[in-house]
PDB file of C-alpha atoms in Angstrom:
ATOM      1  CA  MET A   1     110.622  51.122 -59.713  1.00 51.00           C
ATOM      2  CA  PHE A   2     111.813  54.443 -61.373  1.00 49.00           C
ATOM      3  CA  HIS A   3     112.522  52.398 -64.596  1.00 51.00           C
ATOM      4  CA  ARG A   4     108.916  51.086 -64.555  1.00 55.00           C
ATOM      5  CA  LEU A   5     107.593  54.623 -63.934  1.00 55.00           C
ATOM      6  CA  THR A   6     109.397  56.006 -67.102  1.00 54.00           C
ATOM      7  CA  ARG A   7     107.946  53.188 -69.149  1.00 55.00           C
ATOM      8  CA  TRP A   8     104.353  53.700 -68.302  1.00 56.00           C
ATOM      9  CA  LEU A   9     104.549  57.548 -68.089  1.00 61.00           C
ATOM     10  CA  ASN A  10     104.961  57.716 -71.835  1.00 71.00           C
ATOM     11  CA  PRO A  11     102.447  55.152 -73.275  1.00 82.00           C
ATOM     12  CA  ASP A  12     100.458  55.953 -76.592  1.00 89.00           C
ATOM     13  CA  LEU A  13      97.156  55.668 -74.486  1.00 93.00           C
ATOM     14  CA  ALA A  14      96.542  56.199 -70.733  1.00 93.00           C
ATOM     15  CA  ILE A  15      93.250  54.780 -69.708  1.00 95.00           C
ATOM     16  CA  ASP A  16      91.202  55.172 -66.502  1.00 93.00           C
ATOM     17  CA  LEU A  17      88.862  52.264 -66.712  1.00 91.00           C
ATOM     18  CA  GLY A  18      86.572  53.413 -63.982  1.00 90.00           C
ATOM     19  CA  THR A  19      83.339  52.144 -62.391  1.00 89.00           C
ATOM     20  CA  ALA A  20      81.447  55.184 -63.405  1.00 88.00           C
ATOM     21  CA  ASN A  21      83.482  56.753 -66.247  1.00 92.00           C
ATOM     22  CA  THR A  22      86.181  55.721 -68.637  1.00 94.00           C
ATOM     23  CA  LEU A  23      88.806  58.331 -69.706  1.00 94.00           C
ATOM     24  CA  VAL A  24      91.274  57.854 -72.606  1.00 95.00           C
ATOM     25  CA  TYR A  25      94.224  60.086 -72.998  1.00 93.00           C
ATOM     26  CA  ALA A  26      96.236  60.002 -76.196  1.00 91.00           C
ATOM     27  CA  LYS A  27      99.809  60.951 -76.484  1.00 87.00           C
ATOM     28  CA  ASN A  28     100.355  64.404 -77.920  1.00 87.00           C
ATOM     29  CA  ARG A  29      96.516  64.798 -78.361  1.00 88.00           C
ATOM     30  CA  GLY A  30      95.154  65.062 -74.763  1.00 91.00           C
ATOM     31  CA  LEU A  31      91.978  63.688 -73.294  1.00 93.00           C
ATOM     32  CA  ILE A  32      89.896  62.151 -76.071  1.00 92.00           C
ATOM     33  CA  ILE A  33      87.326  59.996 -74.231  1.00 94.00           C
ATOM     34  CA  ASP A  34      85.518  60.947 -71.156  1.00 94.00           C
ATOM     35  CA  GLU A  35      82.290  58.859 -71.131  1.00 94.00           C
ATOM     36  CA  PRO A  36      80.249  56.673 -68.756  1.00 92.00           C
ATOM     37  CA  SER A  37      81.244  52.980 -68.358  1.00 94.00           C
ATOM     38  CA  VAL A  38      78.032  51.633 -69.722  1.00 92.00           C
ATOM     39  CA  VAL A  39      76.995  49.222 -72.550  1.00 93.00           C
ATOM     40  CA  ALA A  40      73.588  48.983 -74.014  1.00 91.00           C
ATOM     41  CA  VAL A  41      72.710  45.524 -75.534  1.00 89.00           C
ATOM     42  CA  ALA A  42      69.602  44.180 -77.226  1.00 85.00           C
ATOM     43  CA  LYS A  43      68.684  40.622 -76.018  1.00 79.00           C
ATOM     44  CA  ASN A  44      67.983  38.030 -78.513  1.00 73.00           C
ATOM     45  CA  ALA A  45      64.364  36.766 -77.999  1.00 65.00           C
ATOM     46  CA  ARG A  46      65.413  33.341 -79.399  1.00 67.00           C
ATOM     47  CA  GLY A  47      68.260  32.865 -76.902  1.00 63.00           C
ATOM     48  CA  GLY A  48      71.030  33.749 -79.329  1.00 62.00           C
ATOM     49  CA  PRO A  49      73.894  36.154 -78.541  1.00 69.00           C
ATOM     50  CA  SER A  50      72.997  39.785 -77.475  1.00 76.00           C
ATOM     51  CA  ARG A  51      73.710  42.689 -79.830  1.00 84.00           C
ATOM     52  CA  VAL A  52      75.601  45.745 -78.630  1.00 88.00           C
ATOM     53  CA  LEU A  53      73.736  48.938 -79.486  1.00 88.00           C
ATOM     54  CA  ALA A  54      75.701  51.691 -77.878  1.00 91.00           C
ATOM     55  CA  VAL A  55      78.577  52.349 -75.416  1.00 94.00           C
ATOM     56  CA  GLY A  56      79.447  55.340 -73.316  1.00 93.00           C
ATOM     57  CA  ARG A  57      77.123  58.470 -73.107  1.00 91.00           C
ATOM     58  CA  GLU A  58      74.482  57.177 -75.520  1.00 89.00           C
ATOM     59  CA  ALA A  59      74.177  53.906 -73.577  1.00 88.00           C
ATOM     60  CA  LYS A  60      73.888  55.638 -70.191  1.00 83.00           C
ATOM     61  CA  GLU A  61      70.934  57.686 -71.448  1.00 80.00           C
ATOM     62  CA  MET A  62      69.185  54.311 -71.902  1.00 75.00           C
ATOM     63  CA  LEU A  63      69.601  53.445 -68.128  1.00 68.00           C
ATOM     64  CA  GLY A  64      66.141  53.047 -66.596  1.00 65.00           C
ATOM     65  CA  ARG A  65      64.423  54.037 -69.848  1.00 66.00           C
ATOM     66  CA  THR A  66      64.674  50.900 -71.948  1.00 65.00           C
ATOM     67  CA  PRO A  67      62.055  48.313 -73.016  1.00 68.00           C
ATOM     68  CA  GLY A  68      62.473  44.707 -71.812  1.00 70.00           C
ATOM     69  CA  SER A  69      64.451  43.717 -74.854  1.00 75.00           C
ATOM     70  CA  ILE A  70      67.170  46.279 -74.239  1.00 82.00           C
ATOM     71  CA  VAL A  71      69.524  46.181 -71.234  1.00 84.00           C
ATOM     72  CA  ALA A  72      72.061  48.893 -70.106  1.00 83.00           C
ATOM     73  CA  ILE A  73      75.043  47.052 -68.422  1.00 88.00           C
ATOM     74  CA  ARG A  74      77.786  48.530 -66.357  1.00 89.00           C
ATOM     75  CA  PRO A  75      80.679  46.082 -66.806  1.00 93.00           C
ATOM     76  CA  MET A  76      82.849  47.690 -64.082  1.00 92.00           C
ATOM     77  CA  LYS A  77      82.244  47.217 -60.399  1.00 87.00           C
ATOM     78  CA  ASP A  78      84.212  48.373 -57.456  1.00 81.00           C
ATOM     79  CA  GLY A  79      87.049  49.678 -59.801  1.00 80.00           C
ATOM     80  CA  VAL A  80      87.489  46.302 -61.466  1.00 87.00           C
ATOM     81  CA  ILE A  81      86.022  44.293 -64.280  1.00 92.00           C
ATOM     82  CA  ALA A  82      82.801  42.463 -63.297  1.00 92.00           C
ATOM     83  CA  ASP A  83      81.506  41.611 -66.937  1.00 93.00           C
ATOM     84  CA  LEU A  84      84.534  40.706 -69.029  1.00 92.00           C
ATOM     85  CA  ASP A  85      82.755  40.197 -72.226  1.00 92.00           C
ATOM     86  CA  HIS A  86      81.099  43.549 -72.178  1.00 93.00           C
ATOM     87  CA  ALA A  87      84.148  45.282 -70.818  1.00 94.00           C
ATOM     88  CA  LYS A  88      86.065  44.077 -73.777  1.00 94.00           C
ATOM     89  CA  VAL A  89      83.456  45.383 -76.127  1.00 93.00           C
ATOM     90  CA  MET A  90      83.337  48.786 -74.335  1.00 95.00           C
ATOM     91  CA  LEU A  91      87.060  49.355 -74.161  1.00 95.00           C
ATOM     92  CA  ARG A  92      87.727  48.283 -77.698  1.00 94.00           C
ATOM     93  CA  LYS A  93      84.877  50.693 -78.983  1.00 93.00           C
ATOM     94  CA  PHE A  94      86.512  53.529 -76.967  1.00 94.00           C
ATOM     95  CA  VAL A  95      90.059  52.755 -78.285  1.00 93.00           C
ATOM     96  CA  GLU A  96      88.674  52.552 -81.877  1.00 91.00           C
ATOM     97  CA  ARG A  97      87.340  56.061 -81.608  1.00 90.00           C
ATOM     98  CA  VAL A  98      90.749  57.277 -80.675  1.00 90.00           C
ATOM     99  CA  THR A  99      92.739  55.096 -83.038  1.00 86.00           C
ATOM    100  CA  GLY A 100      90.339  55.354 -86.037  1.00 77.00           C
ATOM    101  CA  ALA A 101      91.297  55.943 -89.543  1.00 57.00           C
ATOM    102  CA  GLY A 102      94.904  57.125 -89.590  1.00 57.00           C
ATOM    103  CA  GLY A 103      95.263  56.876 -85.875  1.00 63.00           C
ATOM    104  CA  ILE A 104      97.678  54.782 -83.801  1.00 73.00           C
ATOM    105  CA  LYS A 105      97.683  51.110 -84.524  1.00 80.00           C
ATOM    106  CA  ASN A 106      98.465  48.548 -81.752  1.00 87.00           C
ATOM    107  CA  PRO A 107      99.073  51.187 -79.266  1.00 91.00           C
ATOM    108  CA  ASP A 108     100.948  50.924 -75.861  1.00 93.00           C
ATOM    109  CA  MET A 109      98.439  51.272 -73.022  1.00 94.00           C
ATOM    110  CA  ALA A 110      98.688  52.176 -69.378  1.00 94.00           C
ATOM    111  CA  ILE A 111      95.605  51.299 -67.422  1.00 95.00           C
ATOM    112  CA  GLY A 112      95.197  52.415 -63.821  1.00 91.00           C
ATOM    113  CA  VAL A 113      94.320  49.594 -61.314  1.00 90.00           C
ATOM    114  CA  PRO A 114      93.276  49.866 -57.594  1.00 88.00           C
ATOM    115  CA  SER A 115      96.076  49.233 -55.175  1.00 84.00           C
ATOM    116  CA  GLY A 116      94.114  46.149 -53.825  1.00 79.00           C
ATOM    117  CA  VAL A 117      93.624  44.477 -57.301  1.00 86.00           C
ATOM    118  CA  THR A 118      94.004  40.788 -57.265  1.00 89.00           C
ATOM    119  CA  SER A 119      95.949  38.767 -59.830  1.00 92.00           C
ATOM    120  CA  VAL A 120      92.688  37.490 -61.391  1.00 93.00           C
ATOM    121  CA  GLU A 121      91.454  41.068 -61.846  1.00 91.00           C
ATOM    122  CA  LYS A 122      94.728  42.119 -63.437  1.00 93.00           C
ATOM    123  CA  ILE A 123      94.325  39.263 -65.895  1.00 94.00           C
ATOM    124  CA  ALA A 124      90.813  40.409 -66.814  1.00 94.00           C
ATOM    125  CA  ILE A 125      92.035  43.947 -67.497  1.00 94.00           C
ATOM    126  CA  LYS A 126      94.882  42.672 -69.578  1.00 95.00           C
ATOM    127  CA  SER A 127      92.567  40.467 -71.558  1.00 95.00           C
ATOM    128  CA  ALA A 128      90.368  43.497 -72.218  1.00 95.00           C
ATOM    129  CA  ALA A 129      93.437  45.492 -73.313  1.00 95.00           C
ATOM    130  CA  GLU A 130      94.513  42.707 -75.637  1.00 94.00           C
ATOM    131  CA  ASN A 131      91.135  42.609 -77.198  1.00 94.00           C
ATOM    132  CA  ALA A 132      91.497  46.267 -77.975  1.00 93.00           C
ATOM    133  CA  ARG A 133      94.717  45.392 -79.821  1.00 91.00           C
ATOM    134  CA  ALA A 134      97.201  46.742 -77.315  1.00 93.00           C
ATOM    135  CA  SER A 135     100.800  46.261 -78.056  1.00 91.00           C
ATOM    136  CA  GLN A 136     102.360  46.777 -74.570  1.00 92.00           C
ATOM    137  CA  ILE A 137     100.155  46.854 -71.414  1.00 94.00           C
ATOM    138  CA  TYR A 138     101.304  48.553 -68.138  1.00 93.00           C
ATOM    139  CA  LEU A 139      99.000  48.532 -65.137  1.00 93.00           C
ATOM    140  CA  PRO A 140     100.199  51.375 -62.825  1.00 91.00           C
ATOM    141  CA  GLU A 141      98.432  51.508 -59.340  1.00 90.00           C
ATOM    142  CA  GLU A 142      95.960  54.377 -59.317  1.00 90.00           C
ATOM    143  CA  PRO A 143      97.282  56.067 -56.220  1.00 91.00           C
ATOM    144  CA  MET A 144     100.826  56.508 -57.790  1.00 91.00           C
ATOM    145  CA  ALA A 145      99.157  57.609 -61.136  1.00 90.00           C
ATOM    146  CA  ALA A 146      97.042  60.172 -59.233  1.00 90.00           C
ATOM    147  CA  ALA A 147     100.023  61.523 -57.205  1.00 91.00           C
ATOM    148  CA  ILE A 148     102.051  62.041 -60.391  1.00 89.00           C
ATOM    149  CA  GLY A 149      99.107  63.740 -62.053  1.00 88.00           C
ATOM    150  CA  ALA A 150      98.699  66.034 -58.999  1.00 89.00           C
ATOM    151  CA  ASN A 151     102.533  67.010 -59.205  1.00 91.00           C
ATOM    152  CA  LEU A 152     103.263  65.607 -55.709  1.00 91.00           C
ATOM    153  CA  PRO A 153     106.845  65.036 -54.916  1.00 93.00           C
ATOM    154  CA  VAL A 154     106.833  61.252 -55.343  1.00 90.00           C
ATOM    155  CA  VAL A 155     110.590  60.973 -56.068  1.00 91.00           C
ATOM    156  CA  GLU A 156     111.630  62.819 -52.843  1.00 92.00           C
ATOM    157  CA  PRO A 157     112.145  61.409 -49.273  1.00 92.00           C
ATOM    158  CA  THR A 158     109.135  63.023 -47.937  1.00 91.00           C
ATOM    159  CA  GLY A 159     105.608  61.575 -47.319  1.00 92.00           C
ATOM    160  CA  SER A 160     102.857  62.543 -49.664  1.00 93.00           C
ATOM    161  CA  MET A 161      99.276  61.352 -49.076  1.00 94.00           C
ATOM    162  CA  ILE A 162      96.785  60.819 -51.840  1.00 93.00           C
ATOM    163  CA  VAL A 163      93.034  60.081 -51.432  1.00 92.00           C
ATOM    164  CA  ASP A 164      91.440  59.162 -54.734  1.00 89.00           C
ATOM    165  CA  ILE A 165      87.590  58.741 -54.567  1.00 87.00           C
ATOM    166  CA  GLY A 166      86.174  57.122 -57.611  1.00 87.00           C
ATOM    167  CA  GLY A 167      82.772  55.527 -58.561  1.00 87.00           C
ATOM    168  CA  GLY A 168      83.521  52.176 -57.099  1.00 85.00           C
ATOM    169  CA  THR A 169      86.510  52.543 -54.871  1.00 86.00           C
ATOM    170  CA  THR A 170      88.387  54.918 -52.665  1.00 90.00           C
ATOM    171  CA  GLU A 171      92.107  54.742 -52.672  1.00 90.00           C
ATOM    172  CA  VAL A 172      94.304  56.109 -49.827  1.00 93.00           C
ATOM    173  CA  ALA A 173      98.132  55.922 -50.037  1.00 94.00           C
ATOM    174  CA  VAL A 174     101.270  57.409 -48.639  1.00 95.00           C
ATOM    175  CA  ILE A 175     103.979  57.759 -51.341  1.00 94.00           C
ATOM    176  CA  SER A 176     107.705  58.511 -50.893  1.00 93.00           C
ATOM    177  CA  LEU A 177     110.960  57.771 -52.795  1.00 92.00           C
ATOM    178  CA  LYS A 178     109.110  56.593 -56.003  1.00 87.00           C
ATOM    179  CA  GLY A 179     107.094  53.950 -54.130  1.00 89.00           C
ATOM    180  CA  ILE A 180     103.964  53.424 -52.242  1.00 91.00           C
ATOM    181  CA  VAL A 181     104.746  53.170 -48.451  1.00 92.00           C
ATOM    182  CA  TYR A 182     101.265  52.265 -47.512  1.00 93.00           C
ATOM    183  CA  SER A 183      98.069  51.965 -49.182  1.00 91.00           C
ATOM    184  CA  GLN A 184      94.579  50.923 -48.505  1.00 90.00           C
ATOM    185  CA  SER A 185      91.744  50.356 -51.112  1.00 85.00           C
ATOM    186  CA  VAL A 186      88.127  50.492 -49.934  1.00 87.00           C
ATOM    187  CA  ARG A 187      85.492  49.323 -52.187  1.00 84.00           C
ATOM    188  CA  ILE A 188      83.210  52.159 -51.511  1.00 87.00           C
ATOM    189  CA  GLY A 189      82.825  55.353 -53.719  1.00 89.00           C
ATOM    190  CA  GLY A 190      80.380  57.547 -55.625  1.00 89.00           C
ATOM    191  CA  ASP A 191      78.106  54.587 -56.502  1.00 88.00           C
ATOM    192  CA  LYS A 192      77.431  53.894 -52.789  1.00 91.00           C
ATOM    193  CA  MET A 193      76.636  57.705 -52.386  1.00 91.00           C
ATOM    194  CA  ASP A 194      74.056  57.492 -55.164  1.00 92.00           C
ATOM    195  CA  GLU A 195      72.494  54.379 -53.595  1.00 93.00           C
ATOM    196  CA  ALA A 196      72.275  56.199 -50.243  1.00 94.00           C
ATOM    197  CA  ILE A 197      70.496  59.179 -51.808  1.00 94.00           C
ATOM    198  CA  ILE A 198      68.016  56.720 -53.570  1.00 95.00           C
ATOM    199  CA  ALA A 199      67.340  54.938 -50.229  1.00 96.00           C
ATOM    200  CA  TYR A 200      66.969  58.204 -48.246  1.00 95.00           C
ATOM    201  CA  ILE A 201      64.449  59.640 -50.769  1.00 95.00           C
ATOM    202  CA  ARG A 202      62.475  56.422 -50.902  1.00 95.00           C
ATOM    203  CA  ARG A 203      62.501  56.025 -47.122  1.00 96.00           C
ATOM    204  CA  ASN A 204      61.744  59.640 -46.124  1.00 96.00           C
ATOM    205  CA  HIS A 205      59.658  60.887 -49.052  1.00 95.00           C
ATOM    206  CA  ASN A 206      58.192  57.678 -50.579  1.00 95.00           C
ATOM    207  CA  ARG A 207      59.591  58.575 -53.976  1.00 93.00           C
ATOM    208  CA  LEU A 208      61.653  56.498 -56.300  1.00 91.00           C
ATOM    209  CA  VAL A 209      64.485  58.069 -58.289  1.00 90.00           C
ATOM    210  CA  GLY A 210      66.808  56.459 -60.603  1.00 84.00           C
ATOM    211  CA  GLU A 211      70.689  56.339 -60.823  1.00 82.00           C
ATOM    212  CA  SER A 212      70.914  59.250 -63.039  1.00 80.00           C
ATOM    213  CA  SER A 213      68.767  61.535 -60.892  1.00 88.00           C
ATOM    214  CA  ALA A 214      70.625  60.398 -57.839  1.00 91.00           C
ATOM    215  CA  GLU A 215      73.988  61.240 -59.464  1.00 87.00           C
ATOM    216  CA  ARG A 216      72.793  64.627 -60.456  1.00 87.00           C
ATOM    217  CA  ILE A 217      71.539  65.387 -56.971  1.00 90.00           C
ATOM    218  CA  LYS A 218      75.003  64.373 -55.626  1.00 89.00           C
ATOM    219  CA  LYS A 219      76.679  66.552 -58.113  1.00 85.00           C
ATOM    220  CA  GLU A 220      74.482  69.602 -57.502  1.00 85.00           C
ATOM    221  CA  ILE A 221      74.403  69.648 -53.621  1.00 83.00           C
ATOM    222  CA  GLY A 222      77.443  67.772 -52.660  1.00 76.00           C
ATOM    223  CA  THR A 223      80.666  69.520 -51.979  1.00 66.00           C
ATOM    224  CA  ALA A 224      84.008  68.758 -50.444  1.00 66.00           C
ATOM    225  CA  CYS A 225      84.440  72.316 -49.397  1.00 67.00           C
ATOM    226  CA  PRO A 226      82.408  74.560 -47.005  1.00 64.00           C
ATOM    227  CA  PRO A 227      80.013  76.736 -48.775  1.00 59.00           C
ATOM    228  CA  GLU A 228      80.920  80.422 -49.109  1.00 64.00           C
TER     229      GLU A 228
END
């Protein structure tokens, strides 16, 4: 286990392929990409292949504001890939921004996955990474990656609990002696909170708000700490 840890702790790129946002960290350069996991495509009226217009922040701004010919797609759902074709496009575009002219070619990638990920879901993530021209692909479990990032004593004989709430999943794990003693992945996260806000406003105030407005409300009034 420790040997695997040392391998994926030093990749060229570390990627959090999240339901709501995708983060790309480059070795010796820091966090380069922190953008929404959204792809905007233009549908072909004649039934041909769709054309990708934008990914990330620019694509998210189109959510709920596009004509019928343009669709904003979220290829990630519940922390895993739901739309492989568009996930491939999104990841490749993000990686190209980091590895552009004079950048890293065929980088090693570490991509965090939920602790409850299936073998089929892992294959989909590897396929997306290979399409982004990855050389070596490591898939560390997100609770372990989060615990190391939070400087918890994961190598010591003591229990450390991590709760990682993402857009699509919530990961709870107990870690000790370089391994996960117990973990539970629940496919409920920030997106469900947004849906609850939309439903509450519609039911109690007869108003319809979009995903972006619900997310903004959540960030502005939601807190994990008691107010001062």
